[in-house]
PDB file of C-alpha atoms in Angstrom:
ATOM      1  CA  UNK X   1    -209.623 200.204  22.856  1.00  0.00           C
ATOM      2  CA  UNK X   2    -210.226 203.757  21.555  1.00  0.00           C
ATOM      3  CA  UNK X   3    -207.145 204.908  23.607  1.00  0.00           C
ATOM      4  CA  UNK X   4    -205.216 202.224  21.499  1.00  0.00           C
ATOM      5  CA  UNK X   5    -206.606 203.699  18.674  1.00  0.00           C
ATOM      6  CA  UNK X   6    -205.386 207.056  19.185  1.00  0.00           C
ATOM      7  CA  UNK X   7    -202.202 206.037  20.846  1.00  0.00           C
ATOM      8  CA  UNK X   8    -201.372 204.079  18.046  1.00  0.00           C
ATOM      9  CA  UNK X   9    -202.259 206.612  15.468  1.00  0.00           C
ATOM     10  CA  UNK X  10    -199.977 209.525  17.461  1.00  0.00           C
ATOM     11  CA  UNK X  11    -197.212 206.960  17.046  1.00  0.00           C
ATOM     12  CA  UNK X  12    -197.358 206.566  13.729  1.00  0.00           C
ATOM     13  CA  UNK X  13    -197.744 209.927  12.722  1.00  0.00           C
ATOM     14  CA  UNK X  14    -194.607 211.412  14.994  1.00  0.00           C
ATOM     15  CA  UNK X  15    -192.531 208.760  13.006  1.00  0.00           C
ATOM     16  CA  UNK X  16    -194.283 209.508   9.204  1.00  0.00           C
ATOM     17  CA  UNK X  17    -195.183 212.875   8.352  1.00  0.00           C
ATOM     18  CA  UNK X  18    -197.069 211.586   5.737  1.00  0.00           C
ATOM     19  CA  UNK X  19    -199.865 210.032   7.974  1.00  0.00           C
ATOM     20  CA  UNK X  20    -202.742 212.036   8.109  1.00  0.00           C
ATOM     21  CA  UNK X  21    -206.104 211.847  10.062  1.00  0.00           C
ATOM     22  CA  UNK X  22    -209.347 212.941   8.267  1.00  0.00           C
ATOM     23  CA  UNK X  23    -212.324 213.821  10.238  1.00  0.00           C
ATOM     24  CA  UNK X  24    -215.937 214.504   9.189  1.00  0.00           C
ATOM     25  CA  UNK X  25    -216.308 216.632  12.017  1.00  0.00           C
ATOM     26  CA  UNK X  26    -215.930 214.920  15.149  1.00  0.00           C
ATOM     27  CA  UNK X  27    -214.610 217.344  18.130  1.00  0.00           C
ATOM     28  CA  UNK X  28    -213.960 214.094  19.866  1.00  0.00           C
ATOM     29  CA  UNK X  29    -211.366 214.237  23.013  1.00  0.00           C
ATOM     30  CA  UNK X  30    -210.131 211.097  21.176  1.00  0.00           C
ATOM     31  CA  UNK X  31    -207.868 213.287  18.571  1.00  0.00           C
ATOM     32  CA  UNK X  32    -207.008 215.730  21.436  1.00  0.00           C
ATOM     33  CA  UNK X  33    -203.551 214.338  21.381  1.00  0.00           C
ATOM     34  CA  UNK X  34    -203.153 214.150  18.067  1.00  0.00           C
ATOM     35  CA  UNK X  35    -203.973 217.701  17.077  1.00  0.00           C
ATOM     36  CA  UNK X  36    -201.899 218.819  19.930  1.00  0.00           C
ATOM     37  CA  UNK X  37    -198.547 217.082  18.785  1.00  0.00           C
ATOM     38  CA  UNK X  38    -199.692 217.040  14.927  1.00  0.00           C
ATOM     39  CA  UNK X  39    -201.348 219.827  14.000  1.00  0.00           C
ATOM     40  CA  UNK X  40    -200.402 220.158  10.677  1.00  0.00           C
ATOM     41  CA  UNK X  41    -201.528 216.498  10.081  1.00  0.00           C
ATOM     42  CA  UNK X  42    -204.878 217.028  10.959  1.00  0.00           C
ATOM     43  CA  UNK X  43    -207.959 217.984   8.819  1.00  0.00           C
ATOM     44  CA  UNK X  44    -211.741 218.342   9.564  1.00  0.00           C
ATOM     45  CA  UNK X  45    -213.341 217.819   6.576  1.00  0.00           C
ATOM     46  CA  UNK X  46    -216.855 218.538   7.668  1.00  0.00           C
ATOM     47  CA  UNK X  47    -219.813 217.077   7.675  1.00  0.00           C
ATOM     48  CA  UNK X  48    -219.096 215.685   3.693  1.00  0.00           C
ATOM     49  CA  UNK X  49    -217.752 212.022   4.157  1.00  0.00           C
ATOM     50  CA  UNK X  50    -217.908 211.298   0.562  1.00  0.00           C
ATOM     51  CA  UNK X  51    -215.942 214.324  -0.453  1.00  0.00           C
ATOM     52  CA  UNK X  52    -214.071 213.328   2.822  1.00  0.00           C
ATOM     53  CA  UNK X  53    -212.939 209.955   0.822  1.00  0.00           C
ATOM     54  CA  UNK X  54    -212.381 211.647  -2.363  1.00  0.00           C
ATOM     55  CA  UNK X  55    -209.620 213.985  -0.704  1.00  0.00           C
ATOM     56  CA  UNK X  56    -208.023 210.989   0.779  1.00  0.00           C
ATOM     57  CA  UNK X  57    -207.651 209.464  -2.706  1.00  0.00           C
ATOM     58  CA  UNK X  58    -206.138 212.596  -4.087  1.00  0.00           C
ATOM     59  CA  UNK X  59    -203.975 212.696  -0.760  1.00  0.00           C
ATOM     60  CA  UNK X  60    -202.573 208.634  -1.366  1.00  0.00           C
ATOM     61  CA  UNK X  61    -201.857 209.485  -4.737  1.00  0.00           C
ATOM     62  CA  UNK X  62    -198.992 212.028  -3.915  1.00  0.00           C
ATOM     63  CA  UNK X  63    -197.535 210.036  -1.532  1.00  0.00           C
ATOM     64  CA  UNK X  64    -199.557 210.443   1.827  1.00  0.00           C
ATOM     65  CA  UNK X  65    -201.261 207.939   4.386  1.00  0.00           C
ATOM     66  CA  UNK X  66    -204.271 209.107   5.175  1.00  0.00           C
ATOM     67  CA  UNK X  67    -206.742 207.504   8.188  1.00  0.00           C
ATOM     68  CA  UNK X  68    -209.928 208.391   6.992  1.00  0.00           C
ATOM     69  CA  UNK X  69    -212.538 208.387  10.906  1.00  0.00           C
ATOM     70  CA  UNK X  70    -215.878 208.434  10.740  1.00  0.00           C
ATOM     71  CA  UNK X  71    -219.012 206.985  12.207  1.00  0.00           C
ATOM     72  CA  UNK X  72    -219.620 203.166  10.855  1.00  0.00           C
ATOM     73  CA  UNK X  73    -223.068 204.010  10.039  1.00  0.00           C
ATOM     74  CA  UNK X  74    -221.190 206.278   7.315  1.00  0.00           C
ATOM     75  CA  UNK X  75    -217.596 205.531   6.569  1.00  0.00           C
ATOM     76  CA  UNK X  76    -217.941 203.044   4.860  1.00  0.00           C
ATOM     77  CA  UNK X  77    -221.770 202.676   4.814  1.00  0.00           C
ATOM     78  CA  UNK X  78    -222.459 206.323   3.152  1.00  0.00           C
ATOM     79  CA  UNK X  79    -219.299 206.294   1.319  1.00  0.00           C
ATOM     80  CA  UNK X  80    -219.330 203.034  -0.453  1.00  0.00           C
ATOM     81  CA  UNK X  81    -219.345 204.183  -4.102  1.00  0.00           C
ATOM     82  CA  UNK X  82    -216.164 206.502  -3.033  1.00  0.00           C
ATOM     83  CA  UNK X  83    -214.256 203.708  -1.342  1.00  0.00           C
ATOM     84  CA  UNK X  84    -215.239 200.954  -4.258  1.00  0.00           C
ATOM     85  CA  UNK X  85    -214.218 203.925  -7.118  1.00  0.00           C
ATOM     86  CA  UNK X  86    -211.892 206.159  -5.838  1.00  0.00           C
ATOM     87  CA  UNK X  87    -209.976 204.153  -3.277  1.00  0.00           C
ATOM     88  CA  UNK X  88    -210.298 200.388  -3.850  1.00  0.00           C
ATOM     89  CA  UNK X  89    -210.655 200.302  -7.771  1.00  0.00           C
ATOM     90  CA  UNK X  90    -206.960 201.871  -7.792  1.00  0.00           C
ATOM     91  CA  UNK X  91    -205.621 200.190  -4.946  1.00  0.00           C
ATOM     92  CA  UNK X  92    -204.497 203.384  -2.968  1.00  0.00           C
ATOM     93  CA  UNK X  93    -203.167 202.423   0.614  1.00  0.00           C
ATOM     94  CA  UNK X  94    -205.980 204.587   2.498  1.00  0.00           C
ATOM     95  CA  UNK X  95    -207.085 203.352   6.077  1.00  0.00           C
ATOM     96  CA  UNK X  96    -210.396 203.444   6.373  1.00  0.00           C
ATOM     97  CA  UNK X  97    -211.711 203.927  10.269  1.00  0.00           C
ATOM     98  CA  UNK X  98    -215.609 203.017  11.547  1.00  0.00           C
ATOM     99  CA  UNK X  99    -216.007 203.945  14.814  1.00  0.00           C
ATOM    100  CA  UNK X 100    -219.576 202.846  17.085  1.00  0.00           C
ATOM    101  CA  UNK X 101    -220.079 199.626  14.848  1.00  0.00           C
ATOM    102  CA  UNK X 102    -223.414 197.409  15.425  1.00  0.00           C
ATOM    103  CA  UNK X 103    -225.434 199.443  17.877  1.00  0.00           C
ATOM    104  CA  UNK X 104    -223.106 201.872  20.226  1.00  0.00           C
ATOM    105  CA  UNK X 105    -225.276 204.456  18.603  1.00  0.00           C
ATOM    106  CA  UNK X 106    -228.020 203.087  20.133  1.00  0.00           C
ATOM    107  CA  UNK X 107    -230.528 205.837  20.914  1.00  0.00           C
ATOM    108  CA  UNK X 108    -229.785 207.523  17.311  1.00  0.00           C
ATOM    109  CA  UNK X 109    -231.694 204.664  15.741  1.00  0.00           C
ATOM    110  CA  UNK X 110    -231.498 202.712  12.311  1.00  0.00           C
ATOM    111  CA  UNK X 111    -229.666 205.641  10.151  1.00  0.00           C
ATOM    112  CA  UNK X 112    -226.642 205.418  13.042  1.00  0.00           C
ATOM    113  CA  UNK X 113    -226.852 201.631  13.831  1.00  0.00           C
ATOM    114  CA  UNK X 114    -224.536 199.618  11.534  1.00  0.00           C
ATOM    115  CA  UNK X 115    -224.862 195.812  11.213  1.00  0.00           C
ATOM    116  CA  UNK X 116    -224.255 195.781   7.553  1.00  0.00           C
ATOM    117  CA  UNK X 117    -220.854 197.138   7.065  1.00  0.00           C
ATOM    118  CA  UNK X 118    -219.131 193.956   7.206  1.00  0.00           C
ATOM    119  CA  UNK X 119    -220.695 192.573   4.083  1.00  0.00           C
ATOM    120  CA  UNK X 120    -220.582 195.665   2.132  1.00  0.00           C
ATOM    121  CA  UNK X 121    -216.787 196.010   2.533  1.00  0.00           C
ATOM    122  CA  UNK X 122    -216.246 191.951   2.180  1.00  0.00           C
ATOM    123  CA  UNK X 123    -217.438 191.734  -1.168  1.00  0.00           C
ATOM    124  CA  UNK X 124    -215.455 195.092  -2.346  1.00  0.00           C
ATOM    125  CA  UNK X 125    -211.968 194.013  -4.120  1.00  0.00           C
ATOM    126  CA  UNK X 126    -208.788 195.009  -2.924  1.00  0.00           C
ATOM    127  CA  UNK X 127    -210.006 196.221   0.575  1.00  0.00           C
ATOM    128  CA  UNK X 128    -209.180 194.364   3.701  1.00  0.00           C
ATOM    129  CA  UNK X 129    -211.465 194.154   6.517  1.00  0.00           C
ATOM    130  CA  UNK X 130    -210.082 194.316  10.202  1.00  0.00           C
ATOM    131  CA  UNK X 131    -212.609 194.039  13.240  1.00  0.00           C
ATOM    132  CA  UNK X 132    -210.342 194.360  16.916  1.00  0.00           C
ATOM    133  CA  UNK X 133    -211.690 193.226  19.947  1.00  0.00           C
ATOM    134  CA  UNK X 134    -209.511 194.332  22.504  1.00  0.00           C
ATOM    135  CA  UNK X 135    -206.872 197.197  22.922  1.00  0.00           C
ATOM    136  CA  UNK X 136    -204.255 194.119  21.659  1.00  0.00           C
ATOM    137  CA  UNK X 137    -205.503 193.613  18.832  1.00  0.00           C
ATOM    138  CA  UNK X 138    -206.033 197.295  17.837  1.00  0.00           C
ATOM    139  CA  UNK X 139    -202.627 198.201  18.380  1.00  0.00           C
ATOM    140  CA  UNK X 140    -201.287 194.936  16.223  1.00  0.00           C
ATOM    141  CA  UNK X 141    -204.265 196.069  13.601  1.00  0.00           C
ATOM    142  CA  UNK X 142    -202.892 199.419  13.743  1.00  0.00           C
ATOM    143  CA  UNK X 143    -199.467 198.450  12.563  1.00  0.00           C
ATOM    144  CA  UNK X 144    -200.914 195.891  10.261  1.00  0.00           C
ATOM    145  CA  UNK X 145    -203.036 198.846   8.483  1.00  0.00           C
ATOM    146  CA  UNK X 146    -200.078 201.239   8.094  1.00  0.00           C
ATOM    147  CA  UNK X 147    -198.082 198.374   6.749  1.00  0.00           C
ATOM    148  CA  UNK X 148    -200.689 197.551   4.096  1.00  0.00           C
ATOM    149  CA  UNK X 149    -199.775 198.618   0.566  1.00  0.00           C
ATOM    150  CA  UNK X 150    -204.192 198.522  -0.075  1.00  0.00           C
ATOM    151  CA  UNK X 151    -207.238 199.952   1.302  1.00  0.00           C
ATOM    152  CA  UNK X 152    -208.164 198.462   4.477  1.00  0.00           C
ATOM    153  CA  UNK X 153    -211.298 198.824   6.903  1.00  0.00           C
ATOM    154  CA  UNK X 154    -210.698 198.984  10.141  1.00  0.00           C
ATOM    155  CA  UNK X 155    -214.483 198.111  12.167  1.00  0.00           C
ATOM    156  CA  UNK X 156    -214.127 199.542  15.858  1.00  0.00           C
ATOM    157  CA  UNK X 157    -217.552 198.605  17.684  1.00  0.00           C
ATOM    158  CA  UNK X 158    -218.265 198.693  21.757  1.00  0.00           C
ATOM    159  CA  UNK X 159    -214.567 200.124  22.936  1.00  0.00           C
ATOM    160  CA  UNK X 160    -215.267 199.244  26.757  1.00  0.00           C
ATOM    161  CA  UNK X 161    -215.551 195.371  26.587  1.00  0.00           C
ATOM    162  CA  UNK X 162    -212.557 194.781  28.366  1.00  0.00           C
ATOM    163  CA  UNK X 163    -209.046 192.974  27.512  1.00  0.00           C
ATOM    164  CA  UNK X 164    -209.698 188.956  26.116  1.00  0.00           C
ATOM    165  CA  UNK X 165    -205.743 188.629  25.865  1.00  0.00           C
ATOM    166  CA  UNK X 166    -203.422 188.867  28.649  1.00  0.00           C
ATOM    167  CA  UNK X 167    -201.003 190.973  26.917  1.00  0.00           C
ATOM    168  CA  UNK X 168    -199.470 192.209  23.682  1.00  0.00           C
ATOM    169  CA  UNK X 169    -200.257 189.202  20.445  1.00  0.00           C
ATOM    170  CA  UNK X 170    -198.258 188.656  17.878  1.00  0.00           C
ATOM    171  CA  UNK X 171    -198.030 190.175  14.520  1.00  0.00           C
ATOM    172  CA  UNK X 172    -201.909 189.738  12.756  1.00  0.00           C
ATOM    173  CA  UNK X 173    -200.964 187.053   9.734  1.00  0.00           C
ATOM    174  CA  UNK X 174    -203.502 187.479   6.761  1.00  0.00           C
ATOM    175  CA  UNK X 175    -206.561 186.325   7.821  1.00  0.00           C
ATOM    176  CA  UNK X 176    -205.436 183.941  10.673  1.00  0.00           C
ATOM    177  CA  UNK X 177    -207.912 183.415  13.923  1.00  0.00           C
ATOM    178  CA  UNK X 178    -206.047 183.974  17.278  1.00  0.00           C
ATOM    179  CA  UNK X 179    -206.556 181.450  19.625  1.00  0.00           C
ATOM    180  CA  UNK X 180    -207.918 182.987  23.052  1.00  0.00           C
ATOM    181  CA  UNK X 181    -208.572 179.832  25.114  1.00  0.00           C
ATOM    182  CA  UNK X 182    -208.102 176.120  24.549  1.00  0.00           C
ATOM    183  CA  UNK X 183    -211.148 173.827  25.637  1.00  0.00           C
ATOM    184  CA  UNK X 184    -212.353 170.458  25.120  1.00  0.00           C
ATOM    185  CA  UNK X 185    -212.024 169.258  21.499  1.00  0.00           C
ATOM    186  CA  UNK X 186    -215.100 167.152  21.555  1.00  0.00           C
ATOM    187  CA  UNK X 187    -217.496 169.823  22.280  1.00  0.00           C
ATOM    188  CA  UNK X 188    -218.259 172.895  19.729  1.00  0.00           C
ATOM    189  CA  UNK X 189    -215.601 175.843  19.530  1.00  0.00           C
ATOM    190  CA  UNK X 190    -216.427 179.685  19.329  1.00  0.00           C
ATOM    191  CA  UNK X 191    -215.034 182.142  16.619  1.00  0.00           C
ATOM    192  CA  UNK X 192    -216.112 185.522  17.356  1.00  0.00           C
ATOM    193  CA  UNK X 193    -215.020 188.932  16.761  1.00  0.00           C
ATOM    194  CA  UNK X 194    -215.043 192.576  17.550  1.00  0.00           C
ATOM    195  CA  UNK X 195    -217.149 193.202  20.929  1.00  0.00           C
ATOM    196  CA  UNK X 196    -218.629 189.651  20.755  1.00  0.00           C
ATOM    197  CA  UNK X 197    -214.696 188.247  21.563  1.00  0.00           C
ATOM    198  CA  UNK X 198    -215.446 189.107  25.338  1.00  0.00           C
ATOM    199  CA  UNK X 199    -218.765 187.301  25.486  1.00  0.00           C
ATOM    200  CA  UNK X 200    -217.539 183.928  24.020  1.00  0.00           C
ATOM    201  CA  UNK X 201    -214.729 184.175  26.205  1.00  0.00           C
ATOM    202  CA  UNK X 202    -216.774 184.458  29.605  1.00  0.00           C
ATOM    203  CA  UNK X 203    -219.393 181.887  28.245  1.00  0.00           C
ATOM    204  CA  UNK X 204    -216.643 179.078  26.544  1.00  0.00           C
ATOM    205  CA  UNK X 205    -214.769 179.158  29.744  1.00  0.00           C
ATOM    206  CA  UNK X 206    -218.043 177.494  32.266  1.00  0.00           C
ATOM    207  CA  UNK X 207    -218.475 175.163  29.422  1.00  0.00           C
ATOM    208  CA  UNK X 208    -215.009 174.334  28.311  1.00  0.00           C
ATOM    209  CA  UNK X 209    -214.736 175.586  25.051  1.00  0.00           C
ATOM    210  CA  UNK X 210    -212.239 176.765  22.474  1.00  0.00           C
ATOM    211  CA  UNK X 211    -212.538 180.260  21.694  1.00  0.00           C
ATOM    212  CA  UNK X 212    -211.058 181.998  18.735  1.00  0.00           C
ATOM    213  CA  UNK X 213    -210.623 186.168  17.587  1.00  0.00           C
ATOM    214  CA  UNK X 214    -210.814 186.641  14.525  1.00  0.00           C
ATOM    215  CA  UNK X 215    -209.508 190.450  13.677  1.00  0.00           C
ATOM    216  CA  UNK X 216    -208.855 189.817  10.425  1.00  0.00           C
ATOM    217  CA  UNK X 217    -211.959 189.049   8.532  1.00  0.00           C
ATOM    218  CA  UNK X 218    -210.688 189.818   4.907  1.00  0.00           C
ATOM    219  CA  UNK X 219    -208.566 187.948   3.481  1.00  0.00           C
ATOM    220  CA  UNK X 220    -210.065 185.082   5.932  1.00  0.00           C
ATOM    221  CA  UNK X 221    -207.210 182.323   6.115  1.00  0.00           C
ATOM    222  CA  UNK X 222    -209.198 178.931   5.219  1.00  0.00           C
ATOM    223  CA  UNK X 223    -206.477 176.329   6.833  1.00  0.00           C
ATOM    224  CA  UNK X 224    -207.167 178.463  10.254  1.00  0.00           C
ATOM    225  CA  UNK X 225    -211.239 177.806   9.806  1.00  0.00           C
ATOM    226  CA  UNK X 226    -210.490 174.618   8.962  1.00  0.00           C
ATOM    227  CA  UNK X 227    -208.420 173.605  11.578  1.00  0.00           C
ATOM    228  CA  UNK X 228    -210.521 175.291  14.076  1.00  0.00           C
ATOM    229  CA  UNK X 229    -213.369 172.496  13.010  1.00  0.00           C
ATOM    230  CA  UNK X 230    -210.912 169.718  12.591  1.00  0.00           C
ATOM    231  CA  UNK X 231    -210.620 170.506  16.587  1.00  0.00           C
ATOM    232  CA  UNK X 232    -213.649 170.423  17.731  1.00  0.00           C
ATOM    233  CA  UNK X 233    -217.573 168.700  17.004  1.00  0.00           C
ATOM    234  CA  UNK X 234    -218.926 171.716  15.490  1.00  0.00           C
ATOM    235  CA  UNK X 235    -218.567 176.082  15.372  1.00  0.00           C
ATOM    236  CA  UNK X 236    -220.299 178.760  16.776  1.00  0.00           C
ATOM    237  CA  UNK X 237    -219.824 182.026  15.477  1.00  0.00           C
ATOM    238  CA  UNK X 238    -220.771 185.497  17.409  1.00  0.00           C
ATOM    239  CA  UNK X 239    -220.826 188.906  15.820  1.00  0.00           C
ATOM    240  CA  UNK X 240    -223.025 192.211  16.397  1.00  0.00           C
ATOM    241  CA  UNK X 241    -223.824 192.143  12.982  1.00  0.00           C
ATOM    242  CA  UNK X 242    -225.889 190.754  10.069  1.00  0.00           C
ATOM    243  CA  UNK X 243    -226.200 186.829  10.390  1.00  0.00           C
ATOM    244  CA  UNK X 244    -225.329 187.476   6.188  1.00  0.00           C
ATOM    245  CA  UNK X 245    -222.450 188.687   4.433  1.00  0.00           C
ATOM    246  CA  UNK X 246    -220.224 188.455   7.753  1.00  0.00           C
ATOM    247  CA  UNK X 247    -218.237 186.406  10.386  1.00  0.00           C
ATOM    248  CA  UNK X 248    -220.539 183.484  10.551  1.00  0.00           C
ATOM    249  CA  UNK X 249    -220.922 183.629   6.338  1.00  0.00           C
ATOM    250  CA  UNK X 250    -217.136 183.932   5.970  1.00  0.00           C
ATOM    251  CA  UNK X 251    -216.975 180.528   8.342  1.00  0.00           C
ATOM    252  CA  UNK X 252    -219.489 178.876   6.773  1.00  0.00           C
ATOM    253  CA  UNK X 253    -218.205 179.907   2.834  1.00  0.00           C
ATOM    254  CA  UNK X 254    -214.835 177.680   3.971  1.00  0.00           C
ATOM    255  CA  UNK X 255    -216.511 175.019   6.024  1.00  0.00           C
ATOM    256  CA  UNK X 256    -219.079 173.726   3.216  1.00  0.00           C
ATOM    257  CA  UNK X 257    -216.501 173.231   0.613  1.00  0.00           C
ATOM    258  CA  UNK X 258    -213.398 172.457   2.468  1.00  0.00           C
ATOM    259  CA  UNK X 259    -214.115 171.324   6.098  1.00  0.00           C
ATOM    260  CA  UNK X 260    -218.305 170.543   6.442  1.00  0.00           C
ATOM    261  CA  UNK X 261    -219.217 170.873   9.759  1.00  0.00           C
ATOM    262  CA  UNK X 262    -222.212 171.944  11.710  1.00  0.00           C
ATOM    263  CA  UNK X 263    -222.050 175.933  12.158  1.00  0.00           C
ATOM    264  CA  UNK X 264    -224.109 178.078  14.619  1.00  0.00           C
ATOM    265  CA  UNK X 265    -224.483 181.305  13.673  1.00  0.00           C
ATOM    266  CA  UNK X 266    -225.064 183.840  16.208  1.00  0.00           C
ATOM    267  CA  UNK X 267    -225.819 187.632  15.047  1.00  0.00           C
ATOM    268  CA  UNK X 268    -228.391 190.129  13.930  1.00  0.00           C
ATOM    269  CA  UNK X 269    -231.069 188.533  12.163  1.00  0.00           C
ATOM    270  CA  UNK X 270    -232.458 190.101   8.779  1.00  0.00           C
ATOM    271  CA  UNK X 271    -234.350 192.769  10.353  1.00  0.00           C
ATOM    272  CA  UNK X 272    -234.198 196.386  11.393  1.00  0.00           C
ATOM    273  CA  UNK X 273    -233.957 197.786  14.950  1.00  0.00           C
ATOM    274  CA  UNK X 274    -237.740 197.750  16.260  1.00  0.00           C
ATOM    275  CA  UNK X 275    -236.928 200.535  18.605  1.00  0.00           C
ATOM    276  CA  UNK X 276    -234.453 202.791  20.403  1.00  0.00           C
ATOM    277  CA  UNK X 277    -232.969 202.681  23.895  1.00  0.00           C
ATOM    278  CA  UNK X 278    -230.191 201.795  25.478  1.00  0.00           C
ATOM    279  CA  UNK X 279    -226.951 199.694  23.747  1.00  0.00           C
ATOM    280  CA  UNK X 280    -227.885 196.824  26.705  1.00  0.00           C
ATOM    281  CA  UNK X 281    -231.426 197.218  25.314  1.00  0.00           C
ATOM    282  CA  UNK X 282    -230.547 197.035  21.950  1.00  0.00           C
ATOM    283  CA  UNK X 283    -228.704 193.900  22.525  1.00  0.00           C
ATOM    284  CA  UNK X 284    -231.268 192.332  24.263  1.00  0.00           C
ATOM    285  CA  UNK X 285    -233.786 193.104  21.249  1.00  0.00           C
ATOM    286  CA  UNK X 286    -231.762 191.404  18.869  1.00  0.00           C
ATOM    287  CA  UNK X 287    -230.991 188.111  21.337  1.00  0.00           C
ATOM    288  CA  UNK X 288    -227.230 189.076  21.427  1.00  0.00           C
ATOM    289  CA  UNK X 289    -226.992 189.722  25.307  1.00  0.00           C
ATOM    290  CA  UNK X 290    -225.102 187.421  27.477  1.00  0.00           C
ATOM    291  CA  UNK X 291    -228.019 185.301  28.797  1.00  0.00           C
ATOM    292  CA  UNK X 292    -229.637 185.007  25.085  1.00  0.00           C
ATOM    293  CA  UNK X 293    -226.398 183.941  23.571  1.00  0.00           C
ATOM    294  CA  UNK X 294    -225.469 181.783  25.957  1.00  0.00           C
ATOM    295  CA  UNK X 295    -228.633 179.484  25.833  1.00  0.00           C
ATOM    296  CA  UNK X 296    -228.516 179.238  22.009  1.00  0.00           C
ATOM    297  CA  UNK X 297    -225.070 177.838  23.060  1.00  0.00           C
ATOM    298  CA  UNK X 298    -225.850 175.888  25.685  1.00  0.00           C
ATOM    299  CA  UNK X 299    -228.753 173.920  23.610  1.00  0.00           C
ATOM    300  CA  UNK X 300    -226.475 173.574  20.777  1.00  0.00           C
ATOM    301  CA  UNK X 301    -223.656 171.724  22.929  1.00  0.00           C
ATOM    302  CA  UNK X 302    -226.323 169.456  24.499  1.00  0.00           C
ATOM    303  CA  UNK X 303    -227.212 168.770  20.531  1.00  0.00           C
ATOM    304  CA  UNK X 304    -224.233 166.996  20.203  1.00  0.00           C
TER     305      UNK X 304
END
């Protein structure tokens, strides 16, 4: 997913020399490419990722794109009052890049773990909020950020999931779920997103489930959510991040005023990281690894 990341971002910037790429830093391989066959398109803006989102203001007003990359622990989590103020506030089309979402940064602890980011960016006007979980759906969330005439967030978490669609998907409509398998429509049906996508996939499809993506968590299309319940018994969301504020709030916002049904939500509960280790660890500590997930599904089937 990262190589569709940077593949994507190459593109665009060959065919608009107004793109630019903002980095706080990062000597990452990832921009190898980029610096090679843009040079002048590139900028390191050190280790300052407010300042970092202030230039990119200044840069949308005169007429450039900038992608703004940083860690998700601090673009947008550090830089919220920039992106709310200088960004959002004035609608600027800046594109807004968290890489290692949830808890890729797993050994660096709380202050590089980021379950919250979803919520903070939700609740900011004028700022869309994309979440990929495949290399498919960060190419089509590529386009659909360069295309945007607003901010937009762009959550990358665990790269090296795997694909959950066979090939390229359709342009991303405003908030629509994409439908990744078709199961039985009286059991439950899963709407996940980001790095979760893979898990309900491989879980829904020994129990016969619908599975949805949802990339596009801001604006959140209602009809899709409530469609997506009118099809099955009940939902069962799956995020790594905060059980508030995100996926499994978004679905339950719609559901209890337009479609009530019974909603599982799976995700971090309202707690820090106890301690560090490994990304499998970390998932295990918060119930999010295969085997925990898939019992809290498997009991809430057999509830129906």
């Amino acid at each position: 997913m990262r190589e569709a990341f940077s593949n994507a971002l190459v593109r665009l910037a060959l065919a608009d020399p107004k793109v630019l790429l903002l980095t706080g830093d990062h000597g990452y391989a990832l921009f190898d490419e980029f610096r090679k066959r843009c040079p002048d398109q590139y900028i390191n803006a050190g280790i300052a990722e407010q300042n970092m989102v202030g230039m990119a203001a200044g840069l949308a007003r005169v007429g450039f794109r900038p992608f703004v990359y940083g860690l998700a622990a601090f673009v947008p989590i550090r830089t919220l009052e920039q992106i709310k103020l200088d960004i959002a506030h004035d609608d600027l089309p800046v594109v807004l890049v968290g890489d290692g979402a949830g808890f890729v940064y797993s050994h660096l602890g709380t202050s590089h773990q980021s379950t919250e980011d979803i919520a903070c960016t939700r609740a900011i006007p004028g700022l869309e909020v994309l979440s990929p979980a495949d290399r498919f759906e960060m190419t089509a969330c590529m386009e659909r950020a360069y295309a945007a005439k607003q901010a937009v967030y762009l959550r990358m978490g665990k790269s090296d999931c795997g694909d959950v669609h066979a090939q390229t998907i359709p342009e991303l409509k405003a908030g629509g779920l994409v439908q990744v398998l078709l199961g039985r429509s009286d059991r439950p049906g899963l709407i996940a997103t980001g790095s979760m996508v893979r898990v309900a996939v491989d879980i829904a499809q020994r129990l016969n489930l619908s599975v949805w993506s949802a990339p596009v968590l801001k604006p959140f299309l209602s009809d899709d959510v409530c469609a997506a319940a009118r099809a099955t018994t009940g939902l069962v969301t799956l995020e790594e991040h905060s059980v508030l504020g995100g996926l499994g709030a978004a679905v339950t916002e719609i559901t209890s005023e337009q479609q009530p049904t019974r909603v599982l939500r799976i995700g971090v509960q309202d707690r820090f990281s106890k301690y560090c280790g490994t990304y499998d660890y970390l998932l295990r500590e918060h119930g999010l690894d295969r085997s925990a997930v898939a019992r809290r599904i498997d009991d809430f089937v057999a509830s129906f």
